[in-house]
Amino acid sequence: MDMKINSALIVSLRKDRGWSQQQLSTVSGVSIRTVQRVENEGKSSVETVKSLAGAFDTDFRTLLHRPVKPQKQKLLAAKYLFAIISLISTLVVTSSTTAATGIEVMADSVAVSSDQTITTFTRQCRYDYSRYRVF
C-alpha cells in the first residue's frame, strides 16, 4: 500500500546531513531507485517510510504528507471572505459619507477659514427652564 510522504521534507533532511541519494539508500537500506521515487513522486510503502525514518532518527509519522484539514480550510476561507466583505463595506460607507449630497445641517452660524479648508458650524443650546421646578 502506497502512502503519501512529504518528499520536500525527505530532500531537506537528506541535504541537511550532506547525504547524496546513494548515501541515504545505503543508510536506510532501501534501493537508490526507491529513494528517487520517494523524492520525485512522494509515494512509498509503509516499510520504506519506516526505513527512511530510522535513517533520519525520527518518528515515521513526521515524514508523512499531512493535507490541510477541511475544517481549517473552511475557517481560512471564512476569514478571507470576512476580510473582503469588511473592506468593501468600509469603501461603500466611506464614499457615501464623504460624497453625500443633500445633507441638512442645523446651525445658527457658519464660519469658513480664510484658506477655505475648515468649516465650523455653531448652534446655541436653548433650554426652557420654566418647565422645571426646584423643590
Short mmCIF file of N, CA and C in Angstrom, two decimals:
data_model
loop_
_atom_site.label_atom_id
_atom_site.label_comp_id
_atom_site.label_asym_id
_atom_site.label_seq_id
_atom_site.Cartn_x
_atom_site.Cartn_y
_atom_site.Cartn_z
N MET A 1 0.84 -1.18 0.00
CA MET A 1 0.00 0.00 0.00
C MET A 1 0.89 1.25 0.00
N ASP A 2 0.65 2.11 -0.98
CA ASP A 2 1.43 3.34 -1.07
C ASP A 2 0.89 4.39 -0.11
N MET A 3 1.81 5.13 0.49
CA MET A 3 1.46 6.21 1.40
C MET A 3 1.97 7.51 0.81
N LYS A 4 1.25 8.61 1.09
CA LYS A 4 1.71 9.93 0.68
C LYS A 4 2.77 10.36 1.68
N ILE A 5 3.92 10.75 1.15
CA ILE A 5 5.03 11.13 2.00
C ILE A 5 5.47 12.54 1.64
N ASN A 6 5.95 13.28 2.60
CA ASN A 6 6.40 14.65 2.37
C ASN A 6 7.78 14.61 1.72
N SER A 7 7.78 14.63 0.39
CA SER A 7 9.04 14.48 -0.34
C SER A 7 9.98 15.66 -0.11
N ALA A 8 9.42 16.85 0.04
CA ALA A 8 10.27 18.03 0.29
C ALA A 8 11.01 17.88 1.62
N LEU A 9 10.34 17.30 2.60
CA LEU A 9 10.98 17.08 3.90
C LEU A 9 12.09 16.04 3.78
N ILE A 10 11.87 14.98 3.01
CA ILE A 10 12.90 13.96 2.80
C ILE A 10 14.14 14.59 2.17
N VAL A 11 13.93 15.38 1.13
CA VAL A 11 15.05 16.03 0.46
C VAL A 11 15.77 16.97 1.42
N SER A 12 15.00 17.73 2.20
CA SER A 12 15.59 18.68 3.15
C SER A 12 16.41 17.95 4.22
N LEU A 13 15.86 16.89 4.78
CA LEU A 13 16.60 16.13 5.80
C LEU A 13 17.87 15.52 5.22
N ARG A 14 17.77 15.01 4.00
CA ARG A 14 18.94 14.40 3.36
C ARG A 14 20.03 15.45 3.13
N LYS A 15 19.63 16.60 2.62
CA LYS A 15 20.62 17.65 2.33
C LYS A 15 21.20 18.26 3.61
N ASP A 16 20.37 18.34 4.68
CA ASP A 16 20.87 18.84 5.96
C ASP A 16 22.02 17.98 6.48
N ARG A 17 21.95 16.71 6.20
CA ARG A 17 23.00 15.79 6.64
C ARG A 17 24.15 15.69 5.64
N GLY A 18 23.99 16.34 4.50
CA GLY A 18 25.03 16.32 3.48
C GLY A 18 25.11 14.98 2.74
N TRP A 19 23.99 14.26 2.68
CA TRP A 19 23.96 12.96 2.05
C TRP A 19 23.52 13.07 0.60
N SER A 20 24.08 12.21 -0.21
CA SER A 20 23.57 12.04 -1.57
C SER A 20 22.42 11.03 -1.51
N GLN A 21 21.72 10.87 -2.61
CA GLN A 21 20.66 9.87 -2.65
C GLN A 21 21.25 8.47 -2.42
N GLN A 22 22.45 8.24 -2.94
CA GLN A 22 23.11 6.95 -2.76
C GLN A 22 23.43 6.70 -1.29
N GLN A 23 23.91 7.74 -0.59
CA GLN A 23 24.22 7.57 0.83
C GLN A 23 22.96 7.32 1.65
N LEU A 24 21.86 8.00 1.33
CA LEU A 24 20.59 7.74 2.01
C LEU A 24 20.13 6.32 1.74
N SER A 25 20.33 5.87 0.53
CA SER A 25 19.97 4.50 0.18
C SER A 25 20.75 3.49 1.03
N THR A 26 22.03 3.73 1.19
CA THR A 26 22.88 2.84 1.98
C THR A 26 22.49 2.85 3.45
N VAL A 27 22.28 4.05 4.01
CA VAL A 27 21.97 4.18 5.43
C VAL A 27 20.59 3.60 5.75
N SER A 28 19.63 3.83 4.88
CA SER A 28 18.26 3.38 5.15
C SER A 28 18.01 1.93 4.75
N GLY A 29 18.83 1.42 3.85
CA GLY A 29 18.65 0.04 3.40
C GLY A 29 17.60 -0.12 2.30
N VAL A 30 17.22 0.97 1.66
CA VAL A 30 16.30 0.88 0.52
C VAL A 30 17.09 1.19 -0.75
N SER A 31 16.57 0.77 -1.88
CA SER A 31 17.31 0.94 -3.13
C SER A 31 17.37 2.41 -3.53
N ILE A 32 18.36 2.73 -4.35
CA ILE A 32 18.52 4.11 -4.83
C ILE A 32 17.30 4.53 -5.63
N ARG A 33 16.74 3.57 -6.40
CA ARG A 33 15.55 3.86 -7.21
C ARG A 33 14.36 4.21 -6.30
N THR A 34 14.24 3.55 -5.17
CA THR A 34 13.16 3.86 -4.23
C THR A 34 13.33 5.25 -3.64
N VAL A 35 14.57 5.62 -3.30
CA VAL A 35 14.85 6.97 -2.78
C VAL A 35 14.47 8.00 -3.83
N GLN A 36 14.83 7.76 -5.09
CA GLN A 36 14.49 8.70 -6.16
C GLN A 36 12.98 8.82 -6.33
N ARG A 37 12.27 7.70 -6.29
CA ARG A 37 10.82 7.70 -6.44
C ARG A 37 10.15 8.47 -5.29
N VAL A 38 10.64 8.24 -4.07
CA VAL A 38 10.08 8.93 -2.91
C VAL A 38 10.27 10.44 -3.05
N GLU A 39 11.45 10.85 -3.44
CA GLU A 39 11.72 12.29 -3.57
C GLU A 39 10.99 12.92 -4.73
N ASN A 40 10.78 12.19 -5.82
CA ASN A 40 10.12 12.75 -7.00
C ASN A 40 8.60 12.65 -6.96
N GLU A 41 8.07 11.51 -6.50
CA GLU A 41 6.64 11.27 -6.57
C GLU A 41 5.92 11.45 -5.24
N GLY A 42 6.64 11.34 -4.13
CA GLY A 42 6.02 11.48 -2.83
C GLY A 42 5.17 10.29 -2.42
N LYS A 43 5.48 9.12 -2.96
CA LYS A 43 4.75 7.90 -2.60
C LYS A 43 5.74 6.84 -2.16
N SER A 44 5.34 6.05 -1.17
CA SER A 44 6.19 4.95 -0.74
C SER A 44 5.37 3.98 0.09
N SER A 45 5.96 2.81 0.33
CA SER A 45 5.30 1.82 1.17
C SER A 45 5.56 2.14 2.64
N VAL A 46 4.81 1.49 3.50
CA VAL A 46 4.98 1.69 4.94
C VAL A 46 6.40 1.30 5.36
N GLU A 47 6.90 0.21 4.81
CA GLU A 47 8.24 -0.26 5.16
C GLU A 47 9.31 0.77 4.77
N THR A 48 9.14 1.38 3.59
CA THR A 48 10.10 2.39 3.14
C THR A 48 10.08 3.60 4.05
N VAL A 49 8.87 4.04 4.43
CA VAL A 49 8.76 5.20 5.33
C VAL A 49 9.45 4.90 6.65
N LYS A 50 9.25 3.70 7.17
CA LYS A 50 9.89 3.35 8.44
C LYS A 50 11.40 3.27 8.30
N SER A 51 11.88 2.76 7.17
CA SER A 51 13.33 2.69 6.95
C SER A 51 13.95 4.08 6.84
N LEU A 52 13.27 4.98 6.12
CA LEU A 52 13.78 6.34 5.99
C LEU A 52 13.74 7.07 7.34
N ALA A 53 12.67 6.86 8.09
CA ALA A 53 12.57 7.48 9.42
C ALA A 53 13.70 6.99 10.32
N GLY A 54 14.03 5.71 10.22
CA GLY A 54 15.15 5.17 11.00
C GLY A 54 16.47 5.81 10.60
N ALA A 55 16.64 6.03 9.31
CA ALA A 55 17.88 6.65 8.83
C ALA A 55 18.00 8.09 9.33
N PHE A 56 16.86 8.79 9.41
CA PHE A 56 16.87 10.18 9.87
C PHE A 56 16.69 10.29 11.38
N ASP A 57 16.54 9.15 12.05
CA ASP A 57 16.37 9.10 13.51
C ASP A 57 15.16 9.95 13.95
N THR A 58 14.04 9.69 13.30
CA THR A 58 12.81 10.42 13.62
C THR A 58 11.62 9.46 13.56
N ASP A 59 10.50 9.89 14.06
CA ASP A 59 9.28 9.09 14.01
C ASP A 59 8.76 9.07 12.58
N PHE A 60 8.27 7.95 12.12
CA PHE A 60 7.85 7.84 10.72
C PHE A 60 6.66 8.76 10.40
N ARG A 61 5.85 9.11 11.40
CA ARG A 61 4.70 9.98 11.14
C ARG A 61 5.10 11.39 10.75
N THR A 62 6.31 11.80 11.14
CA THR A 62 6.77 13.13 10.75
C THR A 62 7.06 13.21 9.26
N LEU A 63 7.30 12.08 8.62
CA LEU A 63 7.62 12.07 7.20
C LEU A 63 6.38 12.02 6.31
N LEU A 64 5.23 11.75 6.90
CA LEU A 64 4.01 11.62 6.11
C LEU A 64 3.50 12.99 5.68
N HIS A 65 2.87 13.00 4.51
CA HIS A 65 2.25 14.22 4.00
C HIS A 65 0.93 14.44 4.72
N ARG A 66 0.77 15.61 5.31
CA ARG A 66 -0.46 15.92 6.04
C ARG A 66 -1.22 17.00 5.29
N PRO A 67 -2.30 16.63 4.64
CA PRO A 67 -3.08 17.66 3.95
C PRO A 67 -3.78 18.56 4.96
N VAL A 68 -4.10 19.76 4.53
CA VAL A 68 -4.81 20.70 5.39
C VAL A 68 -6.20 20.14 5.63
N LYS A 69 -6.61 20.13 6.87
CA LYS A 69 -7.91 19.58 7.22
C LYS A 69 -9.01 20.46 6.63
N PRO A 70 -10.10 19.83 6.16
CA PRO A 70 -11.20 20.60 5.58
C PRO A 70 -11.75 21.66 6.52
N GLN A 71 -11.80 21.37 7.80
CA GLN A 71 -12.32 22.34 8.77
C GLN A 71 -11.44 23.59 8.78
N LYS A 72 -10.12 23.39 8.73
CA LYS A 72 -9.21 24.53 8.72
C LYS A 72 -9.34 25.30 7.41
N GLN A 73 -9.57 24.59 6.30
CA GLN A 73 -9.76 25.27 5.02
C GLN A 73 -11.01 26.13 5.06
N LYS A 74 -12.09 25.62 5.66
CA LYS A 74 -13.32 26.37 5.76
C LYS A 74 -13.12 27.60 6.64
N LEU A 75 -12.41 27.44 7.73
CA LEU A 75 -12.15 28.56 8.63
C LEU A 75 -11.32 29.63 7.93
N LEU A 76 -10.30 29.20 7.20
CA LEU A 76 -9.45 30.14 6.47
C LEU A 76 -10.26 30.86 5.40
N ALA A 77 -11.09 30.13 4.68
CA ALA A 77 -11.94 30.74 3.65
C ALA A 77 -12.90 31.75 4.28
N ALA A 78 -13.45 31.42 5.44
CA ALA A 78 -14.37 32.33 6.13
C ALA A 78 -13.64 33.61 6.55
N LYS A 79 -12.41 33.49 7.00
CA LYS A 79 -11.63 34.66 7.40
C LYS A 79 -11.38 35.58 6.21
N TYR A 80 -11.00 34.99 5.06
CA TYR A 80 -10.76 35.78 3.86
C TYR A 80 -12.04 36.45 3.38
N LEU A 81 -13.15 35.72 3.41
CA LEU A 81 -14.43 36.27 2.99
C LEU A 81 -14.83 37.44 3.89
N PHE A 82 -14.66 37.27 5.21
CA PHE A 82 -14.98 38.34 6.15
C PHE A 82 -14.12 39.57 5.88
N ALA A 83 -12.84 39.37 5.61
CA ALA A 83 -11.94 40.49 5.34
C ALA A 83 -12.35 41.23 4.07
N ILE A 84 -12.74 40.50 3.05
CA ILE A 84 -13.15 41.13 1.79
C ILE A 84 -14.45 41.91 1.98
N ILE A 85 -15.42 41.31 2.68
CA ILE A 85 -16.69 41.99 2.93
C ILE A 85 -16.46 43.25 3.77
N SER A 86 -15.60 43.15 4.77
CA SER A 86 -15.29 44.32 5.60
C SER A 86 -14.67 45.44 4.78
N LEU A 87 -13.77 45.08 3.89
CA LEU A 87 -13.11 46.08 3.06
C LEU A 87 -14.11 46.76 2.13
N ILE A 88 -14.97 45.97 1.50
CA ILE A 88 -15.97 46.54 0.59
C ILE A 88 -16.95 47.42 1.37
N SER A 89 -17.38 46.96 2.53
CA SER A 89 -18.30 47.75 3.36
C SER A 89 -17.67 49.08 3.75
N THR A 90 -16.42 49.04 4.13
CA THR A 90 -15.71 50.27 4.51
C THR A 90 -15.64 51.24 3.35
N LEU A 91 -15.37 50.73 2.16
CA LEU A 91 -15.29 51.60 0.99
C LEU A 91 -16.64 52.21 0.67
N VAL A 92 -17.70 51.43 0.77
CA VAL A 92 -19.04 51.93 0.47
C VAL A 92 -19.44 52.99 1.49
N VAL A 93 -19.26 52.71 2.77
CA VAL A 93 -19.65 53.66 3.81
C VAL A 93 -18.83 54.93 3.72
N THR A 94 -17.54 54.79 3.51
CA THR A 94 -16.67 55.96 3.42
C THR A 94 -17.03 56.82 2.23
N SER A 95 -17.25 56.21 1.08
CA SER A 95 -17.56 57.01 -0.10
C SER A 95 -18.92 57.66 0.01
N SER A 96 -19.89 57.02 0.67
CA SER A 96 -21.22 57.62 0.78
C SER A 96 -21.23 58.75 1.80
N THR A 97 -20.40 58.68 2.83
CA THR A 97 -20.40 59.75 3.82
C THR A 97 -19.57 60.94 3.38
N THR A 98 -18.55 60.71 2.61
CA THR A 98 -17.70 61.83 2.20
C THR A 98 -18.23 62.50 0.94
N ALA A 99 -19.05 61.83 0.15
CA ALA A 99 -19.54 62.40 -1.09
C ALA A 99 -21.05 62.56 -1.09
N ALA A 100 -21.68 62.53 0.07
CA ALA A 100 -23.13 62.61 0.14
C ALA A 100 -23.60 64.01 -0.21
N THR A 101 -24.76 64.10 -0.88
CA THR A 101 -25.35 65.39 -1.20
C THR A 101 -26.67 65.51 -0.47
N GLY A 102 -27.14 66.73 -0.35
CA GLY A 102 -28.42 66.95 0.28
C GLY A 102 -28.40 66.81 1.78
N ILE A 103 -27.26 67.04 2.42
CA ILE A 103 -27.15 66.95 3.87
C ILE A 103 -27.66 68.25 4.47
N GLU A 104 -28.52 68.16 5.45
CA GLU A 104 -29.05 69.33 6.13
C GLU A 104 -28.39 69.48 7.48
N VAL A 105 -27.78 70.62 7.71
CA VAL A 105 -27.11 70.89 8.97
C VAL A 105 -27.88 72.00 9.67
N MET A 106 -28.27 71.76 10.91
CA MET A 106 -28.98 72.78 11.68
C MET A 106 -27.94 73.56 12.49
N ALA A 107 -27.74 74.82 12.09
CA ALA A 107 -26.75 75.64 12.77
C ALA A 107 -27.24 77.08 12.82
N ASP A 108 -26.80 77.78 13.84
CA ASP A 108 -27.13 79.20 13.97
C ASP A 108 -26.15 80.05 13.16
N SER A 109 -24.90 79.55 13.05
CA SER A 109 -23.92 80.31 12.27
C SER A 109 -22.93 79.35 11.62
N VAL A 110 -22.35 79.81 10.51
CA VAL A 110 -21.36 79.02 9.78
C VAL A 110 -20.16 79.91 9.57
N ALA A 111 -18.96 79.38 9.87
CA ALA A 111 -17.73 80.15 9.68
C ALA A 111 -16.78 79.33 8.82
N VAL A 112 -16.19 79.98 7.84
CA VAL A 112 -15.23 79.32 6.95
C VAL A 112 -13.89 79.98 7.14
N SER A 113 -12.83 79.17 7.26
CA SER A 113 -11.48 79.72 7.44
C SER A 113 -11.05 80.48 6.20
N SER A 114 -10.04 81.34 6.35
CA SER A 114 -9.60 82.18 5.24
C SER A 114 -9.06 81.36 4.07
N ASP A 115 -8.45 80.21 4.35
CA ASP A 115 -7.95 79.37 3.25
C ASP A 115 -9.01 78.36 2.78
N GLN A 116 -10.21 78.42 3.33
CA GLN A 116 -11.38 77.62 2.97
C GLN A 116 -11.18 76.11 3.13
N THR A 117 -10.38 75.74 4.13
CA THR A 117 -10.17 74.31 4.39
C THR A 117 -10.96 73.82 5.59
N ILE A 118 -11.43 74.77 6.45
CA ILE A 118 -12.15 74.39 7.66
C ILE A 118 -13.49 75.12 7.68
N THR A 119 -14.55 74.37 7.88
CA THR A 119 -15.88 74.94 8.02
C THR A 119 -16.37 74.61 9.42
N THR A 120 -16.83 75.63 10.16
CA THR A 120 -17.28 75.44 11.53
C THR A 120 -18.76 75.80 11.62
N PHE A 121 -19.54 74.86 12.14
CA PHE A 121 -20.97 75.07 12.35
C PHE A 121 -21.20 75.28 13.84
N THR A 122 -21.99 76.30 14.19
CA THR A 122 -22.25 76.61 15.59
C THR A 122 -23.76 76.62 15.83
N ARG A 123 -24.16 76.01 16.94
CA ARG A 123 -25.57 76.01 17.30
C ARG A 123 -25.66 76.31 18.79
N GLN A 124 -26.53 77.24 19.12
CA GLN A 124 -26.75 77.59 20.51
C GLN A 124 -27.73 76.60 21.12
N CYS A 125 -27.44 76.14 22.30
CA CYS A 125 -28.35 75.24 23.00
C CYS A 125 -29.28 76.09 23.84
N ARG A 126 -30.56 75.92 23.62
CA ARG A 126 -31.55 76.71 24.36
C ARG A 126 -32.40 75.76 25.18
N TYR A 127 -32.52 76.08 26.45
CA TYR A 127 -33.34 75.26 27.34
C TYR A 127 -34.49 76.10 27.89
N ASP A 128 -35.61 75.52 27.99
CA ASP A 128 -36.77 76.19 28.59
C ASP A 128 -36.82 75.74 30.04
N TYR A 129 -36.29 76.58 30.92
CA TYR A 129 -36.23 76.23 32.34
C TYR A 129 -37.58 76.37 33.05
N SER A 130 -38.54 76.97 32.40
CA SER A 130 -39.84 77.18 33.05
C SER A 130 -40.57 75.85 33.27
N ARG A 131 -40.19 74.83 32.57
CA ARG A 131 -40.85 73.54 32.75
C ARG A 131 -40.35 72.81 33.98
N TYR A 132 -39.24 73.21 34.53
CA TYR A 132 -38.66 72.51 35.66
C TYR A 132 -38.94 73.27 36.96
N ARG A 133 -39.24 72.56 38.01
CA ARG A 133 -39.46 73.17 39.31
C ARG A 133 -38.36 72.77 40.26
N VAL A 134 -37.97 73.70 41.07
CA VAL A 134 -36.97 73.40 42.09
C VAL A 134 -37.69 73.30 43.41
N PHE A 135 -37.53 72.22 44.15
CA PHE A 135 -38.19 71.99 45.43
C PHE A 135 -37.25 72.27 46.57
#
